[in-house]
Amino acid sequence: MIFILLILSVVAGVFLGKLFGKKEQFAKNLLILSAGFLITICLNEVFPQIYASEVDGNLGIFVIVGVLLQMILEALTKGFEHGHFHHHNESSNILPVALMVGLFIHAFIEGIPLANETNPLSPYLLGILFHNLPISFILGAFLFNRTGSKASYPSLLIVALFALASPMGMLLGNYFNPNLQPYFLAVVGGIFLHISSVIIFESNKNHNINWSKIGLVVLGVSLALLMHLFHSHDHGHYH
């Protein structure tokens, strides 16, 4: 079930991107909404789960590793994860191979902490699904809405690899010592924190207050908090 949800979140996002990818503001709004949701999941669910894991070692270092890793991956994707493909002078610099490698590593690492997860409503899983939608939307718009672009085999291969990356990470995670799971979760927490904070705190034009952006962030935060209220907080499988 979790495998199917992960794949569907990518397929749905790509499909929406193919249909509505030329609506730049829609893509930006989706990103901002997801960022509010993701940073709340990160601070309210992921980090408490990390520090409740009762493992030795400074897990905060692994959060920092996640932040730095995402910064390195963005050298490959050119900030694709937070919508920078809309800057057309940059989009031509994104090599399809580099983009594919960067997105695959990003999604693969996110899938590792899902090993042994059976709850399709777990906050971490919902965070990934919500996060996948805008990235996949942008991916679909980038691959299928450019001038002269079409559903070529390389484009479909990129989509397929991205859709399968998290399920593959989830499979691999089953072979790791369960005691290592909090470390992987800490790395992903750093990735989530970096991406969501960049989207939320990116400066508006002339540093003016953007009330629609604030409203979308609040809506995303509210959705995550609402989910938090109805979630049974059992972190036992990391102990």
PDB file of C-alpha atoms in Angstrom:
ATOM      1  CA  MET A   1       0.000   0.000   0.000  1.00  0.00           C
ATOM      2  CA  ILE A   2       2.802   2.424   0.937  1.00  0.00           C
ATOM      3  CA  PHE A   3       4.658   1.548  -2.269  1.00  0.00           C
ATOM      4  CA  ILE A   4       1.564   2.387  -4.292  1.00  0.00           C
ATOM      5  CA  LEU A   5       1.026   5.697  -2.480  1.00  0.00           C
ATOM      6  CA  LEU A   6       4.628   6.759  -3.095  1.00  0.00           C
ATOM      7  CA  ILE A   7       4.406   5.991  -6.798  1.00  0.00           C
ATOM      8  CA  LEU A   8       0.951   7.551  -7.189  1.00  0.00           C
ATOM      9  CA  SER A   9       2.070  10.801  -5.537  1.00  0.00           C
ATOM     10  CA  VAL A  10       4.727  11.196  -8.243  1.00  0.00           C
ATOM     11  CA  VAL A  11       2.489  10.118 -11.125  1.00  0.00           C
ATOM     12  CA  ALA A  12      -0.312  12.443  -9.992  1.00  0.00           C
ATOM     13  CA  GLY A  13       2.067  15.377  -9.626  1.00  0.00           C
ATOM     14  CA  VAL A  14       3.644  14.810 -13.054  1.00  0.00           C
ATOM     15  CA  PHE A  15       0.206  14.523 -14.647  1.00  0.00           C
ATOM     16  CA  LEU A  16      -0.936  17.789 -13.058  1.00  0.00           C
ATOM     17  CA  GLY A  17       2.322  19.420 -14.135  1.00  0.00           C
ATOM     18  CA  LYS A  18       1.756  18.311 -17.707  1.00  0.00           C
ATOM     19  CA  LEU A  19      -1.753  19.773 -17.677  1.00  0.00           C
ATOM     20  CA  PHE A  20      -1.187  22.976 -15.692  1.00  0.00           C
ATOM     21  CA  GLY A  21       2.587  23.404 -15.779  1.00  0.00           C
ATOM     22  CA  LYS A  22       2.425  26.672 -17.686  1.00  0.00           C
ATOM     23  CA  LYS A  23       0.603  28.278 -14.751  1.00  0.00           C
ATOM     24  CA  GLU A  24       3.677  29.408 -12.856  1.00  0.00           C
ATOM     25  CA  GLN A  25       1.785  30.945  -9.946  1.00  0.00           C
ATOM     26  CA  PHE A  26      -0.116  27.698  -9.359  1.00  0.00           C
ATOM     27  CA  ALA A  27       3.183  25.821  -9.077  1.00  0.00           C
ATOM     28  CA  LYS A  28       4.592  28.405  -6.664  1.00  0.00           C
ATOM     29  CA  ASN A  29       1.475  28.277  -4.493  1.00  0.00           C
ATOM     30  CA  LEU A  30       1.623  24.485  -4.358  1.00  0.00           C
ATOM     31  CA  LEU A  31       5.266  24.657  -3.304  1.00  0.00           C
ATOM     32  CA  ILE A  32       4.591  27.207  -0.560  1.00  0.00           C
ATOM     33  CA  LEU A  33       1.630  25.207   0.778  1.00  0.00           C
ATOM     34  CA  SER A  34       3.716  22.029   0.855  1.00  0.00           C
ATOM     35  CA  ALA A  35       6.600  23.870   2.549  1.00  0.00           C
ATOM     36  CA  GLY A  36       4.350  24.958   5.410  1.00  0.00           C
ATOM     37  CA  PHE A  37       3.115  21.377   5.758  1.00  0.00           C
ATOM     38  CA  LEU A  38       6.612  19.905   5.525  1.00  0.00           C
ATOM     39  CA  ILE A  39       8.340  22.158   8.049  1.00  0.00           C
ATOM     40  CA  THR A  40       5.551  21.445  10.549  1.00  0.00           C
ATOM     41  CA  ILE A  41       5.914  17.695  10.023  1.00  0.00           C
ATOM     42  CA  CYS A  42       9.644  18.113  10.448  1.00  0.00           C
ATOM     43  CA  LEU A  43       9.460  20.068  13.717  1.00  0.00           C
ATOM     44  CA  ASN A  44       6.355  18.426  15.196  1.00  0.00           C
ATOM     45  CA  GLU A  45       6.828  14.801  14.155  1.00  0.00           C
ATOM     46  CA  VAL A  46      10.239  13.957  12.700  1.00  0.00           C
ATOM     47  CA  PHE A  47      12.493  15.702  15.219  1.00  0.00           C
ATOM     48  CA  PRO A  48      10.583  14.458  18.312  1.00  0.00           C
ATOM     49  CA  GLN A  49      10.742  10.947  16.841  1.00  0.00           C
ATOM     50  CA  ILE A  50      14.486  11.286  16.319  1.00  0.00           C
ATOM     51  CA  TYR A  51      15.215  12.431  19.866  1.00  0.00           C
ATOM     52  CA  ALA A  52      12.861   9.858  21.411  1.00  0.00           C
ATOM     53  CA  SER A  53      14.807   7.027  19.771  1.00  0.00           C
ATOM     54  CA  GLU A  54      17.171   6.389  22.726  1.00  0.00           C
ATOM     55  CA  VAL A  55      20.236   5.837  20.562  1.00  0.00           C
ATOM     56  CA  ASP A  56      23.756   6.907  21.410  1.00  0.00           C
ATOM     57  CA  GLY A  57      25.435   9.717  19.519  1.00  0.00           C
ATOM     58  CA  ASN A  58      24.691  13.287  18.615  1.00  0.00           C
ATOM     59  CA  LEU A  59      21.810  13.031  16.185  1.00  0.00           C
ATOM     60  CA  GLY A  60      21.914  16.774  15.610  1.00  0.00           C
ATOM     61  CA  ILE A  61      25.094  16.264  13.590  1.00  0.00           C
ATOM     62  CA  PHE A  62      23.162  14.028  11.204  1.00  0.00           C
ATOM     63  CA  VAL A  63      20.492  16.707  10.806  1.00  0.00           C
ATOM     64  CA  ILE A  64      23.259  19.091   9.763  1.00  0.00           C
ATOM     65  CA  VAL A  65      24.585  16.400   7.396  1.00  0.00           C
ATOM     66  CA  GLY A  66      21.119  16.321   5.799  1.00  0.00           C
ATOM     67  CA  VAL A  67      21.140  20.098   5.310  1.00  0.00           C
ATOM     68  CA  LEU A  68      24.614  19.983   3.736  1.00  0.00           C
ATOM     69  CA  LEU A  69      23.711  16.978   1.588  1.00  0.00           C
ATOM     70  CA  GLN A  70      20.696  18.809   0.173  1.00  0.00           C
ATOM     71  CA  MET A  71      22.889  21.812  -0.606  1.00  0.00           C
ATOM     72  CA  ILE A  72      25.229  19.502  -2.554  1.00  0.00           C
ATOM     73  CA  LEU A  73      22.309  17.866  -4.387  1.00  0.00           C
ATOM     74  CA  GLU A  74      21.091  21.307  -5.420  1.00  0.00           C
ATOM     75  CA  ALA A  75      24.356  21.727  -7.299  1.00  0.00           C
ATOM     76  CA  LEU A  76      22.983  18.972  -9.535  1.00  0.00           C
ATOM     77  CA  THR A  77      19.344  20.054  -9.630  1.00  0.00           C
ATOM     78  CA  LYS A  78      19.965  23.843  -9.572  1.00  0.00           C
ATOM     79  CA  GLY A  79      17.312  24.346  -6.901  1.00  0.00           C
ATOM     80  CA  PHE A  80      14.721  22.414  -8.885  1.00  0.00           C
ATOM     81  CA  GLU A  81      13.090  21.261  -5.632  1.00  0.00           C
ATOM     82  CA  HIS A  82      11.978  24.787  -4.797  1.00  0.00           C
ATOM     83  CA  GLY A  83      10.797  25.812  -8.214  1.00  0.00           C
ATOM     84  CA  HIS A  84      13.856  27.495  -9.674  1.00  0.00           C
ATOM     85  CA  PHE A  85      13.311  25.943 -13.077  1.00  0.00           C
ATOM     86  CA  HIS A  86      10.963  28.856 -13.729  1.00  0.00           C
ATOM     87  CA  HIS A  87      13.992  31.041 -14.158  1.00  0.00           C
ATOM     88  CA  HIS A  88      14.384  30.160 -17.809  1.00  0.00           C
ATOM     89  CA  ASN A  89      17.959  31.321 -18.005  1.00  0.00           C
ATOM     90  CA  GLU A  90      18.755  28.612 -15.456  1.00  0.00           C
ATOM     91  CA  SER A  91      16.628  25.792 -16.847  1.00  0.00           C
ATOM     92  CA  SER A  92      18.919  25.261 -19.814  1.00  0.00           C
ATOM     93  CA  ASN A  93      21.784  24.619 -17.373  1.00  0.00           C
ATOM     94  CA  ILE A  94      20.030  21.640 -15.787  1.00  0.00           C
ATOM     95  CA  LEU A  95      21.393  18.562 -17.491  1.00  0.00           C
ATOM     96  CA  PRO A  96      18.790  15.777 -17.587  1.00  0.00           C
ATOM     97  CA  VAL A  97      21.346  13.283 -16.214  1.00  0.00           C
ATOM     98  CA  ALA A  98      22.340  15.580 -13.342  1.00  0.00           C
ATOM     99  CA  LEU A  99      18.686  16.317 -12.613  1.00  0.00           C
ATOM    100  CA  MET A 100      17.851  12.618 -12.614  1.00  0.00           C
ATOM    101  CA  VAL A 101      20.766  11.742 -10.316  1.00  0.00           C
ATOM    102  CA  GLY A 102      20.003  14.571  -7.884  1.00  0.00           C
ATOM    103  CA  LEU A 103      16.281  13.806  -7.627  1.00  0.00           C
ATOM    104  CA  PHE A 104      16.890  10.060  -7.375  1.00  0.00           C
ATOM    105  CA  ILE A 105      19.358  10.390  -4.481  1.00  0.00           C
ATOM    106  CA  HIS A 106      17.037  12.859  -2.750  1.00  0.00           C
ATOM    107  CA  ALA A 107      13.982  10.561  -2.991  1.00  0.00           C
ATOM    108  CA  PHE A 108      15.958   7.366  -2.312  1.00  0.00           C
ATOM    109  CA  ILE A 109      17.283   8.675   1.013  1.00  0.00           C
ATOM    110  CA  GLU A 110      13.783   9.813   2.007  1.00  0.00           C
ATOM    111  CA  GLY A 111      12.525   6.258   1.490  1.00  0.00           C
ATOM    112  CA  ILE A 112      15.014   4.552   3.830  1.00  0.00           C
ATOM    113  CA  PRO A 113      13.291   5.576   7.116  1.00  0.00           C
ATOM    114  CA  LEU A 114      10.043   4.068   5.766  1.00  0.00           C
ATOM    115  CA  ALA A 115      11.442   0.554   6.254  1.00  0.00           C
ATOM    116  CA  ASN A 116       9.056  -1.503   8.393  1.00  0.00           C
ATOM    117  CA  GLU A 117       6.434   1.263   8.195  1.00  0.00           C
ATOM    118  CA  THR A 118       2.936  -0.170   7.869  1.00  0.00           C
ATOM    119  CA  ASN A 119       0.741   2.814   8.676  1.00  0.00           C
ATOM    120  CA  PRO A 120      -0.341   4.620   5.467  1.00  0.00           C
ATOM    121  CA  LEU A 121      -1.302   7.628   7.604  1.00  0.00           C
ATOM    122  CA  SER A 122       2.043   8.022   9.380  1.00  0.00           C
ATOM    123  CA  PRO A 123       3.090  11.699   9.527  1.00  0.00           C
ATOM    124  CA  TYR A 124       6.473  11.013   7.957  1.00  0.00           C
ATOM    125  CA  LEU A 125       4.915   9.204   5.003  1.00  0.00           C
ATOM    126  CA  LEU A 126       2.292  11.916   4.532  1.00  0.00           C
ATOM    127  CA  GLY A 127       5.089  14.484   4.625  1.00  0.00           C
ATOM    128  CA  ILE A 128       6.857  12.695   1.760  1.00  0.00           C
ATOM    129  CA  LEU A 129       3.644  12.345  -0.246  1.00  0.00           C
ATOM    130  CA  PHE A 130       2.797  16.023   0.214  1.00  0.00           C
ATOM    131  CA  HIS A 131       6.382  16.909  -0.648  1.00  0.00           C
ATOM    132  CA  ASN A 132       6.350  14.701  -3.772  1.00  0.00           C
ATOM    133  CA  LEU A 133       3.350  16.438  -5.331  1.00  0.00           C
ATOM    134  CA  PRO A 134       4.874  19.880  -6.016  1.00  0.00           C
ATOM    135  CA  ILE A 135       8.275  18.443  -7.019  1.00  0.00           C
ATOM    136  CA  SER A 136       6.543  16.046  -9.420  1.00  0.00           C
ATOM    137  CA  PHE A 137       4.344  18.877 -10.675  1.00  0.00           C
ATOM    138  CA  ILE A 138       7.448  20.901 -11.509  1.00  0.00           C
ATOM    139  CA  LEU A 139       9.093  17.821 -13.020  1.00  0.00           C
ATOM    140  CA  GLY A 140       6.086  17.224 -15.283  1.00  0.00           C
ATOM    141  CA  ALA A 141       6.006  20.881 -16.307  1.00  0.00           C
ATOM    142  CA  PHE A 142       9.749  20.922 -16.955  1.00  0.00           C
ATOM    143  CA  LEU A 143       9.818  17.720 -19.001  1.00  0.00           C
ATOM    144  CA  PHE A 144       6.560  17.985 -20.933  1.00  0.00           C
ATOM    145  CA  ASN A 145       5.683  21.684 -21.211  1.00  0.00           C
ATOM    146  CA  ARG A 146       8.818  23.168 -22.696  1.00  0.00           C
ATOM    147  CA  THR A 147       8.758  24.311 -26.302  1.00  0.00           C
ATOM    148  CA  GLY A 148       9.114  21.282 -28.545  1.00  0.00           C
ATOM    149  CA  SER A 149       9.076  18.836 -25.645  1.00  0.00           C
ATOM    150  CA  LYS A 150       7.189  15.578 -25.804  1.00  0.00           C
ATOM    151  CA  ALA A 151       6.757  12.329 -23.908  1.00  0.00           C
ATOM    152  CA  SER A 152      10.166  10.980 -24.947  1.00  0.00           C
ATOM    153  CA  TYR A 153      11.774   7.907 -23.460  1.00  0.00           C
ATOM    154  CA  PRO A 154      14.387   9.927 -21.487  1.00  0.00           C
ATOM    155  CA  SER A 155      11.634  12.038 -19.936  1.00  0.00           C
ATOM    156  CA  LEU A 156       9.573   8.980 -19.034  1.00  0.00           C
ATOM    157  CA  LEU A 157      12.707   7.320 -17.637  1.00  0.00           C
ATOM    158  CA  ILE A 158      13.349  10.288 -15.342  1.00  0.00           C
ATOM    159  CA  VAL A 159       9.758  10.148 -14.077  1.00  0.00           C
ATOM    160  CA  ALA A 160       9.932   6.360 -13.561  1.00  0.00           C
ATOM    161  CA  LEU A 161      13.220   6.556 -11.656  1.00  0.00           C
ATOM    162  CA  PHE A 162      11.929   9.353  -9.443  1.00  0.00           C
ATOM    163  CA  ALA A 163       8.694   7.437  -8.757  1.00  0.00           C
ATOM    164  CA  LEU A 164      10.619   4.272  -7.829  1.00  0.00           C
ATOM    165  CA  ALA A 165      13.405   5.937  -5.840  1.00  0.00           C
ATOM    166  CA  SER A 166      11.615   6.141  -2.474  1.00  0.00           C
ATOM    167  CA  PRO A 167      10.177   2.580  -2.727  1.00  0.00           C
ATOM    168  CA  MET A 168      13.690   1.345  -3.518  1.00  0.00           C
ATOM    169  CA  GLY A 169      15.057   3.209  -0.499  1.00  0.00           C
ATOM    170  CA  MET A 170      12.298   1.676   1.614  1.00  0.00           C
ATOM    171  CA  LEU A 171      13.285  -1.804   0.416  1.00  0.00           C
ATOM    172  CA  LEU A 172      16.958  -1.221   1.155  1.00  0.00           C
ATOM    173  CA  GLY A 173      16.111   0.126   4.604  1.00  0.00           C
ATOM    174  CA  ASN A 174      14.790  -3.303   5.583  1.00  0.00           C
ATOM    175  CA  TYR A 175      18.349  -4.653   5.398  1.00  0.00           C
ATOM    176  CA  PHE A 176      19.842  -2.074   7.762  1.00  0.00           C
ATOM    177  CA  ASN A 177      20.119  -2.528  11.502  1.00  0.00           C
ATOM    178  CA  PRO A 178      16.928  -0.965  12.947  1.00  0.00           C
ATOM    179  CA  ASN A 179      19.134   0.991  15.363  1.00  0.00           C
ATOM    180  CA  LEU A 180      20.431   2.977  12.382  1.00  0.00           C
ATOM    181  CA  GLN A 181      16.968   4.211  11.410  1.00  0.00           C
ATOM    182  CA  PRO A 182      17.047   7.323  13.641  1.00  0.00           C
ATOM    183  CA  TYR A 183      20.254   8.426  11.916  1.00  0.00           C
ATOM    184  CA  PHE A 184      18.674   8.126   8.481  1.00  0.00           C
ATOM    185  CA  LEU A 185      15.600   9.945   9.775  1.00  0.00           C
ATOM    186  CA  ALA A 186      17.828  12.719  11.120  1.00  0.00           C
ATOM    187  CA  VAL A 187      19.480  13.133   7.705  1.00  0.00           C
ATOM    188  CA  VAL A 188      16.065  13.347   6.030  1.00  0.00           C
ATOM    189  CA  GLY A 189      14.933  15.786   8.713  1.00  0.00           C
ATOM    190  CA  GLY A 190      17.809  18.043   7.686  1.00  0.00           C
ATOM    191  CA  ILE A 191      16.808  17.714   4.024  1.00  0.00           C
ATOM    192  CA  PHE A 192      13.184  18.581   4.836  1.00  0.00           C
ATOM    193  CA  LEU A 193      14.234  21.507   7.006  1.00  0.00           C
ATOM    194  CA  HIS A 194      16.480  22.980   4.319  1.00  0.00           C
ATOM    195  CA  ILE A 195      13.986  22.678   1.457  1.00  0.00           C
ATOM    196  CA  SER A 196      10.979  23.961   3.385  1.00  0.00           C
ATOM    197  CA  SER A 197      12.844  26.865   4.981  1.00  0.00           C
ATOM    198  CA  VAL A 198      14.317  27.989   1.644  1.00  0.00           C
ATOM    199  CA  ILE A 199      10.832  28.055   0.096  1.00  0.00           C
ATOM    200  CA  ILE A 200       9.232  29.830   3.063  1.00  0.00           C
ATOM    201  CA  PHE A 201      11.948  32.385   3.778  1.00  0.00           C
ATOM    202  CA  GLU A 202      13.001  33.152   0.213  1.00  0.00           C
ATOM    203  CA  SER A 203      12.834  36.916  -0.138  1.00  0.00           C
ATOM    204  CA  ASN A 204       9.884  38.458  -1.915  1.00  0.00           C
ATOM    205  CA  LYS A 205      10.439  41.056  -4.600  1.00  0.00           C
ATOM    206  CA  ASN A 206      11.641  44.284  -2.930  1.00  0.00           C
ATOM    207  CA  HIS A 207      11.198  42.464   0.416  1.00  0.00           C
ATOM    208  CA  ASN A 208       7.520  43.407   0.517  1.00  0.00           C
ATOM    209  CA  ILE A 209       5.088  41.472   2.686  1.00  0.00           C
ATOM    210  CA  ASN A 210       3.384  38.832   0.587  1.00  0.00           C
ATOM    211  CA  TRP A 211       0.117  38.121   2.382  1.00  0.00           C
ATOM    212  CA  SER A 212      -0.906  35.348   0.001  1.00  0.00           C
ATOM    213  CA  LYS A 213       2.376  33.550   0.716  1.00  0.00           C
ATOM    214  CA  ILE A 214       1.859  33.921   4.463  1.00  0.00           C
ATOM    215  CA  GLY A 215      -1.684  32.607   4.083  1.00  0.00           C
ATOM    216  CA  LEU A 216      -0.518  29.539   2.154  1.00  0.00           C
ATOM    217  CA  VAL A 217       2.176  28.790   4.742  1.00  0.00           C
ATOM    218  CA  VAL A 218      -0.382  29.104   7.551  1.00  0.00           C
ATOM    219  CA  LEU A 219      -2.743  26.792   5.646  1.00  0.00           C
ATOM    220  CA  GLY A 220       0.004  24.206   5.190  1.00  0.00           C
ATOM    221  CA  VAL A 221       0.961  24.460   8.860  1.00  0.00           C
ATOM    222  CA  SER A 222      -2.703  24.154   9.890  1.00  0.00           C
ATOM    223  CA  LEU A 223      -3.186  20.991   7.802  1.00  0.00           C
ATOM    224  CA  ALA A 224      -0.136  19.398   9.408  1.00  0.00           C
ATOM    225  CA  LEU A 225      -1.227  20.407  12.918  1.00  0.00           C
ATOM    226  CA  LEU A 226      -4.711  19.036  12.274  1.00  0.00           C
ATOM    227  CA  MET A 227      -3.181  15.736  11.241  1.00  0.00           C
ATOM    228  CA  HIS A 228      -0.969  15.855  14.353  1.00  0.00           C
ATOM    229  CA  LEU A 229      -4.048  16.041  16.587  1.00  0.00           C
ATOM    230  CA  PHE A 230      -5.495  12.822  15.184  1.00  0.00           C
ATOM    231  CA  HIS A 231      -2.246  10.870  15.003  1.00  0.00           C
ATOM    232  CA  SER A 232      -1.335   8.274  17.617  1.00  0.00           C
ATOM    233  CA  HIS A 233       2.261   9.129  18.537  1.00  0.00           C
ATOM    234  CA  ASP A 234       3.951   5.770  18.805  1.00  0.00           C
ATOM    235  CA  HIS A 235       7.681   5.889  18.125  1.00  0.00           C
ATOM    236  CA  GLY A 236       8.360   2.422  19.471  1.00  0.00           C
ATOM    237  CA  HIS A 237       9.924   0.797  16.444  1.00  0.00           C
ATOM    238  CA  TYR A 238      12.939   3.110  16.754  1.00  0.00           C
ATOM    239  CA  HIS A 239      13.703   2.154  20.341  1.00  0.00           C
TER     240      HIS A 239
END
